[in-house]
Amino acid sequence: MKIRTILEIDYLLLLPVLTLIVFGILFIYSSGITSTGVQVSNEYIKQIIWASIGLTVVIVLSLFDYRKFYNISIYIYLLSLLPLLYTLFFGHVIYNASRWVRIGSIGIQMSEFVKISVILLLARFLADTDRNKNSFSRFAVSCIIVFIPMFIVLLQPDLGTALVYIAILLSMIFLAGVSMRYVSFMISCIALTGILLVLPLWQTYILQKTLPFLTALTNYRIIIITILFFVLIAAISLFGYFKFKKNYFFWIVYASSIIIFSLGASYMARIVLKNYQIMRLIVFLDPNVDPRGAGWNIIQSVTAIGAGGIMGRGFLQGTQSHYRFLPEQSTDFIFSIFSEEAGFIGGIVVFALFLLIINRLLFSMKITTDPFAKYICAGLAGMVGFHFIVNVGMTMGIMPITGLPLLFMSYGGSSILASMIGIGLALSIYVRRYNR
């Protein structure tokens, strides 16, 4: 049975994953070499070890029946929150953030593994409520499941990882058929919050000209008055909706709620965000605001990608990495190093491999007869897709720097192990796709 299971796994999913891991190891090795040819880092050795452990995990999980996680998903979720809370209060602090638990010389980032526990519990809840026609209750409980760990991650603070949880939530509730009014409500709130957060920064650091409307967005009293005004409008409209049963009252409440949430969230974000996180938003708008400080990474990353041209400089021939121009080059900016040495053609290959992985996850989601499995695949596809879009986008300067790794390629044991757990679950689902 085990031999048959190994033969039946989805190799069109496994092979691109293994190819990306090999790419990652090669270019982590390249990033550790200086311009004089001296190897100054053994990260590639550690990555080989983590990748080997991850491959073992994939094989074990593909043999294991994923359905056994159904009954214990709540316990996995609750147990995963404990080390996440421990990390918040007692974790190892690096770059002003408490994201790692140290075990000897090994650092574990628990938020990477909690993504999987969130996917499992949310998949169970959505599967259990498939016949529930009350979209609001499904939406509300789904948000609670996701927002609890997401809030803890935000407090660490780790904005990039927190946003991954949103991507997982949206992909899974969309598949679950939750009313689009709730999905669009969340997307609208996130988008408007981001705009209201960025506009005052754009005025101060880039426009360098005072506009009354934008200045008002940072004034505590004006924000409170505006929020109270829209709360009043929403309350009156809500009364009108229940009294007269007119849909336009509902949409007034809907729009007012988006404005209320976004104004409050954007103001709180300006208070909570650290200086370096604010500077990341500013240099996203214009890296030349601080070219030798916060904008350095984006400028050097774009330079590296552009220097690769069509065919690339060749393996171990990159200058940005070997002259140490680009910090975090084996983790956040591994795609920059890869593109400089492999060129546009290499970048297209990486794009194709990630698209194939996402396609196979969606294919497994489509053909499986088990709702629990469908939702797991949807969550994994959302996670992989979001990591890919944001990481590659930030290296190209079209996304803010968030610190998200490029799955399977970036250096990091927690990232690759959590990702391989997800792939192992997907392979287990594929093998048992016709079973209920």
Coordinates of C-alpha atoms in Angstrom, one line a residue:
M1 CA 0.0 0.0 0.0
K2 CA 2.8 2.4 0.9
I3 CA 4.7 1.7 -2.3
R4 CA 1.4 2.2 -4.3
T5 CA 0.9 5.5 -2.4
I6 CA 4.4 6.7 -3.4
L7 CA 3.7 5.9 -7.0
E8 CA 0.4 7.7 -7.0
I9 CA 1.6 11.1 -5.5
D10 CA 1.3 14.2 -7.7
Y11 CA 4.8 14.5 -9.2
L12 CA 3.7 17.5 -11.1
L13 CA 3.5 19.2 -7.8
L14 CA 6.5 17.7 -6.1
L15 CA 9.0 18.2 -8.9
P16 CA 8.7 22.0 -9.2
V17 CA 8.9 22.2 -5.4
L18 CA 12.2 20.2 -5.5
T19 CA 13.5 22.3 -8.4
L20 CA 12.9 25.5 -6.5
I21 CA 14.6 24.1 -3.5
V22 CA 17.7 23.2 -5.6
F23 CA 17.7 26.7 -7.1
G24 CA 17.5 28.1 -3.5
I25 CA 20.4 26.1 -2.3
L26 CA 22.6 27.0 -5.3
F27 CA 21.9 30.7 -4.9
I28 CA 22.2 30.7 -1.1
Y29 CA 25.6 29.3 -1.8
S30 CA 26.3 32.0 -4.4
S31 CA 25.1 34.7 -1.9
G32 CA 27.7 33.6 0.6
I33 CA 30.7 34.2 -1.7
T34 CA 32.6 37.5 -1.6
S35 CA 34.0 39.4 -4.6
T36 CA 37.4 37.8 -3.8
G37 CA 35.9 34.3 -4.0
V38 CA 35.9 33.6 -0.3
Q39 CA 33.0 31.6 1.1
V40 CA 31.9 33.5 4.2
S41 CA 28.6 31.7 4.9
N42 CA 27.6 28.1 5.5
E43 CA 23.9 28.8 5.2
Y44 CA 23.7 26.6 2.1
I45 CA 24.8 23.6 4.2
K46 CA 22.0 24.4 6.8
Q47 CA 19.5 24.8 3.9
I48 CA 20.5 21.3 2.6
I49 CA 19.8 19.9 6.0
W50 CA 16.5 21.6 6.4
A51 CA 15.5 20.7 2.8
S52 CA 16.3 17.0 3.5
I53 CA 14.2 17.0 6.7
G54 CA 11.4 18.7 4.7
L55 CA 11.5 16.1 2.0
T56 CA 11.3 13.4 4.7
V57 CA 8.2 15.2 6.1
V58 CA 6.7 15.3 2.7
I59 CA 7.1 11.6 2.2
V60 CA 5.7 10.8 5.7
L61 CA 2.7 13.1 5.2
S62 CA 1.9 11.7 1.8
L63 CA 1.7 8.2 3.3
F64 CA -0.4 9.6 6.2
D65 CA -4.1 10.0 5.8
Y66 CA -4.8 13.7 6.0
R67 CA -8.4 13.0 7.2
K68 CA -7.0 12.1 10.6
F69 CA -6.2 15.8 11.1
Y70 CA -9.9 16.6 10.9
N71 CA -10.7 15.6 14.5
I72 CA -7.5 17.0 16.0
S73 CA -7.4 20.3 14.1
I74 CA -8.8 22.3 17.0
Y75 CA -6.1 20.9 19.3
I76 CA -3.3 21.6 16.8
Y77 CA -4.6 25.1 16.5
L78 CA -4.8 25.8 20.2
L79 CA -1.4 24.1 20.9
S80 CA 0.2 26.2 18.1
L81 CA -1.0 29.4 19.8
L82 CA 1.0 28.7 22.9
P83 CA 4.5 28.9 21.5
L84 CA 3.3 31.9 19.4
L85 CA 2.4 33.7 22.6
Y86 CA 5.6 32.6 24.2
T87 CA 7.5 34.1 21.3
L88 CA 5.7 37.4 21.7
F89 CA 6.8 37.8 25.3
F90 CA 10.0 35.8 25.6
G91 CA 11.2 35.3 22.0
H92 CA 14.6 36.2 20.6
V93 CA 14.6 39.8 19.4
I94 CA 16.1 40.5 16.0
Y95 CA 15.6 43.8 14.1
N96 CA 13.3 45.1 16.9
A97 CA 10.9 42.2 16.4
S98 CA 10.3 39.2 18.6
R99 CA 9.6 36.4 16.1
W100 CA 11.9 33.6 17.0
V101 CA 12.2 31.0 19.7
R102 CA 15.8 30.0 20.3
I103 CA 16.7 26.3 20.9
G104 CA 20.4 26.3 21.2
S105 CA 21.8 27.8 18.0
I106 CA 18.5 27.2 16.1
G107 CA 15.9 29.9 15.7
I108 CA 12.3 28.7 15.1
Q109 CA 9.7 31.2 13.7
M110 CA 6.4 29.8 15.0
S111 CA 4.2 32.0 12.9
E112 CA 5.3 30.0 9.8
F113 CA 3.8 26.8 11.3
V114 CA 0.7 28.4 12.7
K115 CA -0.3 29.2 9.1
I116 CA -0.8 25.4 8.6
S117 CA -2.8 25.0 11.8
V118 CA -5.0 27.9 10.8
I119 CA -5.7 26.3 7.4
L120 CA -6.6 23.0 9.0
L121 CA -9.0 24.4 11.6
L122 CA -10.6 26.8 9.1
A123 CA -11.0 24.0 6.6
R124 CA -12.8 21.9 9.2
F125 CA -15.1 24.7 10.2
L126 CA -16.0 25.6 6.5
A127 CA -16.5 21.9 5.7
D128 CA -18.8 21.5 8.7
T129 CA -20.9 24.5 7.7
D130 CA -21.1 23.8 4.0
R131 CA -24.9 23.5 4.2
N132 CA -25.2 26.6 6.4
K133 CA -26.9 29.3 4.4
N134 CA -26.0 32.0 6.9
S135 CA -23.0 33.6 5.2
F136 CA -22.5 36.2 7.9
S137 CA -22.0 33.6 10.7
R138 CA -19.5 31.6 8.6
F139 CA -17.7 34.8 7.7
A140 CA -17.6 36.0 11.4
V141 CA -16.3 32.7 12.8
S142 CA -13.8 32.3 10.0
C143 CA -12.4 35.8 10.9
I144 CA -12.2 34.9 14.5
I145 CA -10.2 31.7 13.7
V146 CA -7.7 33.7 11.6
F147 CA -7.6 37.0 13.5
I148 CA -6.5 35.5 16.8
P149 CA -3.1 34.3 15.6
M150 CA -2.8 37.2 13.2
F151 CA -3.2 39.7 16.0
I152 CA -0.5 38.0 18.0
V153 CA 1.8 38.1 14.9
L154 CA 1.1 41.8 14.5
L155 CA 2.2 42.5 18.0
Q156 CA 5.6 40.9 17.5
P157 CA 5.5 42.9 15.1
D158 CA 5.5 41.1 11.8
L159 CA 3.2 42.8 9.3
G160 CA 4.2 40.7 6.3
T161 CA 3.4 37.4 7.9
A162 CA 0.1 38.8 9.3
L163 CA -1.0 39.7 5.8
V164 CA -0.5 36.1 4.7
Y165 CA -3.3 35.1 7.1
I166 CA -5.6 37.5 5.3
A167 CA -4.7 35.9 2.0
I168 CA -5.5 32.4 3.4
L169 CA -8.8 33.6 4.8
L170 CA -9.9 35.3 1.6
S171 CA -9.0 32.3 -0.6
M172 CA -10.8 29.8 1.7
I173 CA -14.0 31.8 2.3
F174 CA -14.3 32.6 -1.4
L175 CA -14.2 28.9 -2.2
A176 CA -16.7 28.3 0.6
G177 CA -19.3 30.5 -1.2
V178 CA -19.4 33.1 1.6
S179 CA -21.3 36.1 0.2
M180 CA -19.2 38.4 -1.9
R181 CA -20.4 41.4 0.0
Y182 CA -18.4 40.1 3.0
V183 CA -15.4 39.3 1.0
S184 CA -15.5 42.7 -0.8
F185 CA -16.0 44.4 2.6
M186 CA -12.8 43.0 3.9
I187 CA -10.8 43.7 0.7
S188 CA -12.2 47.3 0.7
C189 CA -11.3 47.9 4.4
I190 CA -7.7 46.6 3.8
A191 CA -7.3 48.7 0.6
L192 CA -8.8 51.9 2.1
T193 CA -6.8 51.5 5.3
G194 CA -3.6 51.2 3.3
I195 CA -4.5 54.3 1.2
L196 CA -5.3 56.4 4.3
L197 CA -2.1 55.2 6.0
V198 CA 0.1 56.1 3.0
L199 CA -1.4 59.4 1.9
P200 CA -0.1 61.5 4.8
L201 CA 3.4 59.9 4.4
W202 CA 3.3 60.7 0.7
Q203 CA 2.4 64.3 1.6
T204 CA 5.2 64.7 4.2
Y205 CA 8.1 62.9 2.5
I206 CA 7.5 63.1 -1.2
L207 CA 5.0 65.9 -2.1
Q208 CA 6.5 68.1 0.7
K209 CA 3.5 70.3 0.5
T210 CA 0.6 70.6 3.0
L211 CA -2.8 69.6 1.8
P212 CA -5.6 70.3 4.4
F213 CA -7.5 67.0 3.6
L214 CA -4.4 64.9 4.0
T215 CA -3.3 66.7 7.2
A216 CA -6.7 66.0 8.6
L217 CA -6.0 62.3 8.4
T218 CA -3.4 62.6 11.2
N219 CA -5.5 64.8 13.4
Y220 CA -7.0 62.8 16.3
R221 CA -9.9 65.1 16.9
I222 CA -11.0 65.3 13.3
I223 CA -10.8 61.5 12.9
I224 CA -12.9 61.0 16.1
I225 CA -15.5 63.5 14.9
T226 CA -15.6 61.9 11.4
I227 CA -15.9 58.4 12.8
L228 CA -18.8 59.5 15.1
F229 CA -20.5 61.2 12.1
F230 CA -20.4 58.0 10.1
V231 CA -21.5 55.9 13.2
L232 CA -24.6 58.2 13.4
I233 CA -25.3 57.7 9.7
A234 CA -24.9 54.0 10.0
A235 CA -27.2 53.8 13.0
I236 CA -29.9 55.8 11.3
S237 CA -29.6 53.8 8.2
L238 CA -29.7 50.5 10.1
F239 CA -32.9 51.6 11.8
G240 CA -34.3 52.5 8.3
Y241 CA -33.3 49.1 6.9
F242 CA -35.1 47.2 9.6
K243 CA -38.1 49.6 9.6
F244 CA -38.6 50.0 5.8
K245 CA -36.7 46.9 4.4
K246 CA -35.1 49.0 1.7
N247 CA -31.8 47.8 0.3
Y248 CA -30.2 51.2 -0.1
F249 CA -30.2 51.6 3.7
F250 CA -28.1 48.4 3.9
W251 CA -25.5 49.8 1.4
I252 CA -25.3 53.1 3.3
V253 CA -24.5 51.0 6.5
Y254 CA -22.0 48.9 4.4
A255 CA -20.1 51.9 3.0
S256 CA -20.2 53.8 6.4
S257 CA -18.7 50.7 8.1
I258 CA -15.8 50.5 5.7
I259 CA -15.0 54.2 6.3
I260 CA -15.3 53.8 10.1
F261 CA -13.1 50.8 10.2
S262 CA -10.5 52.2 7.7
L263 CA -10.2 55.6 9.5
G264 CA -9.7 53.9 12.9
A265 CA -7.3 51.2 11.6
S266 CA -5.1 53.7 9.7
Y267 CA -4.8 56.0 12.7
M268 CA -4.0 53.1 15.0
A269 CA -1.5 51.8 12.4
R270 CA 0.4 55.1 12.5
I271 CA 0.7 54.7 16.3
V272 CA 1.6 51.0 16.3
L273 CA 4.0 50.8 13.4
K274 CA 7.7 51.0 14.1
N275 CA 9.8 53.7 12.4
Y276 CA 11.5 51.2 10.1
Q277 CA 8.1 49.9 9.0
I278 CA 6.9 53.4 8.2
M279 CA 10.1 54.0 6.2
R280 CA 9.4 50.9 4.2
L281 CA 6.1 52.4 3.1
I282 CA 7.8 55.7 2.3
V283 CA 10.6 54.2 0.2
F284 CA 8.1 52.0 -1.6
L285 CA 6.6 55.2 -2.9
D286 CA 10.0 56.7 -3.7
P287 CA 13.2 54.8 -2.8
N288 CA 15.3 58.0 -3.5
V289 CA 13.8 59.6 -0.4
D290 CA 16.4 57.8 1.6
P291 CA 18.7 56.1 -1.0
R292 CA 21.5 55.1 1.5
G293 CA 19.1 54.2 4.2
A294 CA 15.7 52.6 4.0
G295 CA 15.6 52.8 0.2
W296 CA 19.0 51.0 -0.2
N297 CA 17.5 47.5 -0.4
I298 CA 15.0 48.3 -3.1
I299 CA 17.5 50.3 -5.2
Q300 CA 20.1 47.5 -5.0
S301 CA 17.5 44.8 -5.7
V302 CA 16.2 46.5 -8.8
T303 CA 19.8 47.1 -9.9
A304 CA 20.6 43.4 -9.5
I305 CA 17.5 42.3 -11.4
G306 CA 18.2 44.8 -14.2
A307 CA 21.9 43.8 -14.4
G308 CA 20.9 40.2 -15.2
G309 CA 19.6 41.1 -18.6
I310 CA 18.1 38.4 -20.7
M311 CA 20.5 35.5 -20.0
G312 CA 22.1 36.6 -16.7
R313 CA 25.7 37.1 -15.7
G314 CA 26.2 33.4 -15.0
F315 CA 26.3 31.3 -11.9
L316 CA 28.7 32.8 -9.2
Q317 CA 29.2 35.9 -11.5
G318 CA 26.9 38.3 -9.9
T319 CA 28.3 41.6 -8.5
Q320 CA 25.5 42.8 -6.2
S321 CA 25.7 39.7 -4.0
H322 CA 29.4 39.2 -4.1
Y323 CA 30.2 42.8 -3.3
R324 CA 27.7 42.6 -0.5
F325 CA 25.6 45.5 -1.8
L326 CA 22.3 43.8 -0.9
P327 CA 21.5 42.9 2.7
E328 CA 19.3 39.9 3.5
Q329 CA 20.3 38.5 0.1
S330 CA 19.9 34.9 1.0
T331 CA 16.5 35.4 2.6
D332 CA 14.2 38.2 1.5
F333 CA 16.1 39.1 -1.7
I334 CA 17.1 35.7 -3.0
F335 CA 15.1 36.3 -6.2
S336 CA 17.3 39.4 -6.9
I337 CA 20.5 37.3 -6.7
F338 CA 18.9 34.6 -8.8
S339 CA 17.8 37.1 -11.5
E340 CA 21.2 38.8 -11.7
E341 CA 22.9 35.5 -12.4
A342 CA 20.1 33.6 -14.3
G343 CA 18.6 36.6 -16.0
F344 CA 15.1 37.2 -17.4
I345 CA 15.0 33.6 -18.6
G346 CA 15.7 32.3 -15.2
G347 CA 13.1 34.5 -13.7
I348 CA 10.5 33.2 -16.1
V349 CA 11.4 29.6 -15.1
V350 CA 10.8 30.5 -11.5
F351 CA 7.5 32.1 -12.4
A352 CA 6.5 29.0 -14.3
L353 CA 7.4 26.7 -11.5
F354 CA 5.3 28.7 -9.0
L355 CA 2.4 28.8 -11.4
L356 CA 2.6 25.1 -11.8
I357 CA 2.6 24.5 -8.0
I358 CA -0.5 26.8 -7.6
N359 CA -2.2 25.1 -10.6
R360 CA -1.7 21.6 -9.1
L361 CA -3.0 22.8 -5.7
L362 CA -6.1 24.1 -7.5
F363 CA -6.4 20.9 -9.6
S364 CA -6.4 18.8 -6.4
M365 CA -9.0 21.2 -4.9
K366 CA -11.1 20.7 -8.0
I367 CA -11.0 16.9 -8.2
T368 CA -11.2 15.9 -4.6
T369 CA -14.6 14.8 -3.3
D370 CA -13.8 15.8 0.3
P371 CA -14.8 19.3 1.3
F372 CA -12.2 19.3 4.1
A373 CA -9.5 18.6 1.5
K374 CA -10.9 21.3 -0.9
Y375 CA -10.5 24.0 1.7
I376 CA -7.0 22.8 2.7
C377 CA -5.9 23.1 -0.9
A378 CA -7.5 26.5 -1.3
G379 CA -5.7 27.8 1.8
L380 CA -2.3 26.4 0.6
A381 CA -2.8 27.9 -2.8
G382 CA -3.6 31.3 -1.2
M383 CA -0.5 31.0 1.0
V384 CA 1.9 30.1 -1.8
G385 CA 0.5 32.6 -4.2
F386 CA 0.6 35.5 -1.7
H387 CA 4.2 34.7 -0.7
F388 CA 5.3 34.6 -4.4
I389 CA 3.5 37.8 -5.5
V390 CA 4.6 39.9 -2.5
N391 CA 8.2 38.6 -2.3
V392 CA 8.9 38.9 -6.1
G393 CA 7.0 42.2 -6.2
M394 CA 9.1 43.8 -3.4
T395 CA 12.4 42.7 -5.1
M396 CA 11.1 44.4 -8.3
G397 CA 10.1 47.6 -6.4
I398 CA 6.3 47.2 -7.1
M399 CA 5.4 46.0 -3.6
P400 CA 6.5 47.4 -0.2
I401 CA 9.2 45.5 1.7
T402 CA 7.5 43.2 4.1
G403 CA 10.2 40.6 5.0
L404 CA 8.2 37.7 3.5
P405 CA 10.5 34.9 2.2
L406 CA 10.2 33.3 -1.2
L407 CA 8.9 29.9 -0.3
F408 CA 11.2 26.9 -1.1
M409 CA 14.0 29.2 -2.2
S410 CA 14.8 31.7 0.6
Y411 CA 17.1 30.6 3.4
G412 CA 15.3 29.6 6.6
G413 CA 14.4 26.3 8.3
S414 CA 11.0 27.4 9.6
S415 CA 9.9 28.6 6.2
I416 CA 10.9 25.5 4.3
L417 CA 9.6 23.1 6.9
A418 CA 6.2 24.7 7.2
S419 CA 6.0 24.9 3.4
M420 CA 6.9 21.2 3.0
I421 CA 4.3 20.3 5.6
G422 CA 1.7 22.1 3.4
I423 CA 3.0 20.2 0.3
G424 CA 2.9 16.9 2.2
L425 CA -0.8 17.5 3.0
A426 CA -1.5 18.4 -0.6
L427 CA 0.1 15.1 -1.8
S428 CA -1.8 13.1 0.8
I429 CA -5.0 14.7 -0.5
Y430 CA -4.1 14.0 -4.1
V431 CA -3.5 10.3 -3.4
R432 CA -6.9 10.0 -1.6
R433 CA -8.7 12.4 -3.9
Y434 CA -11.6 10.0 -4.6
N435 CA -12.1 8.8 -1.0
R436 CA -14.6 10.2 1.5

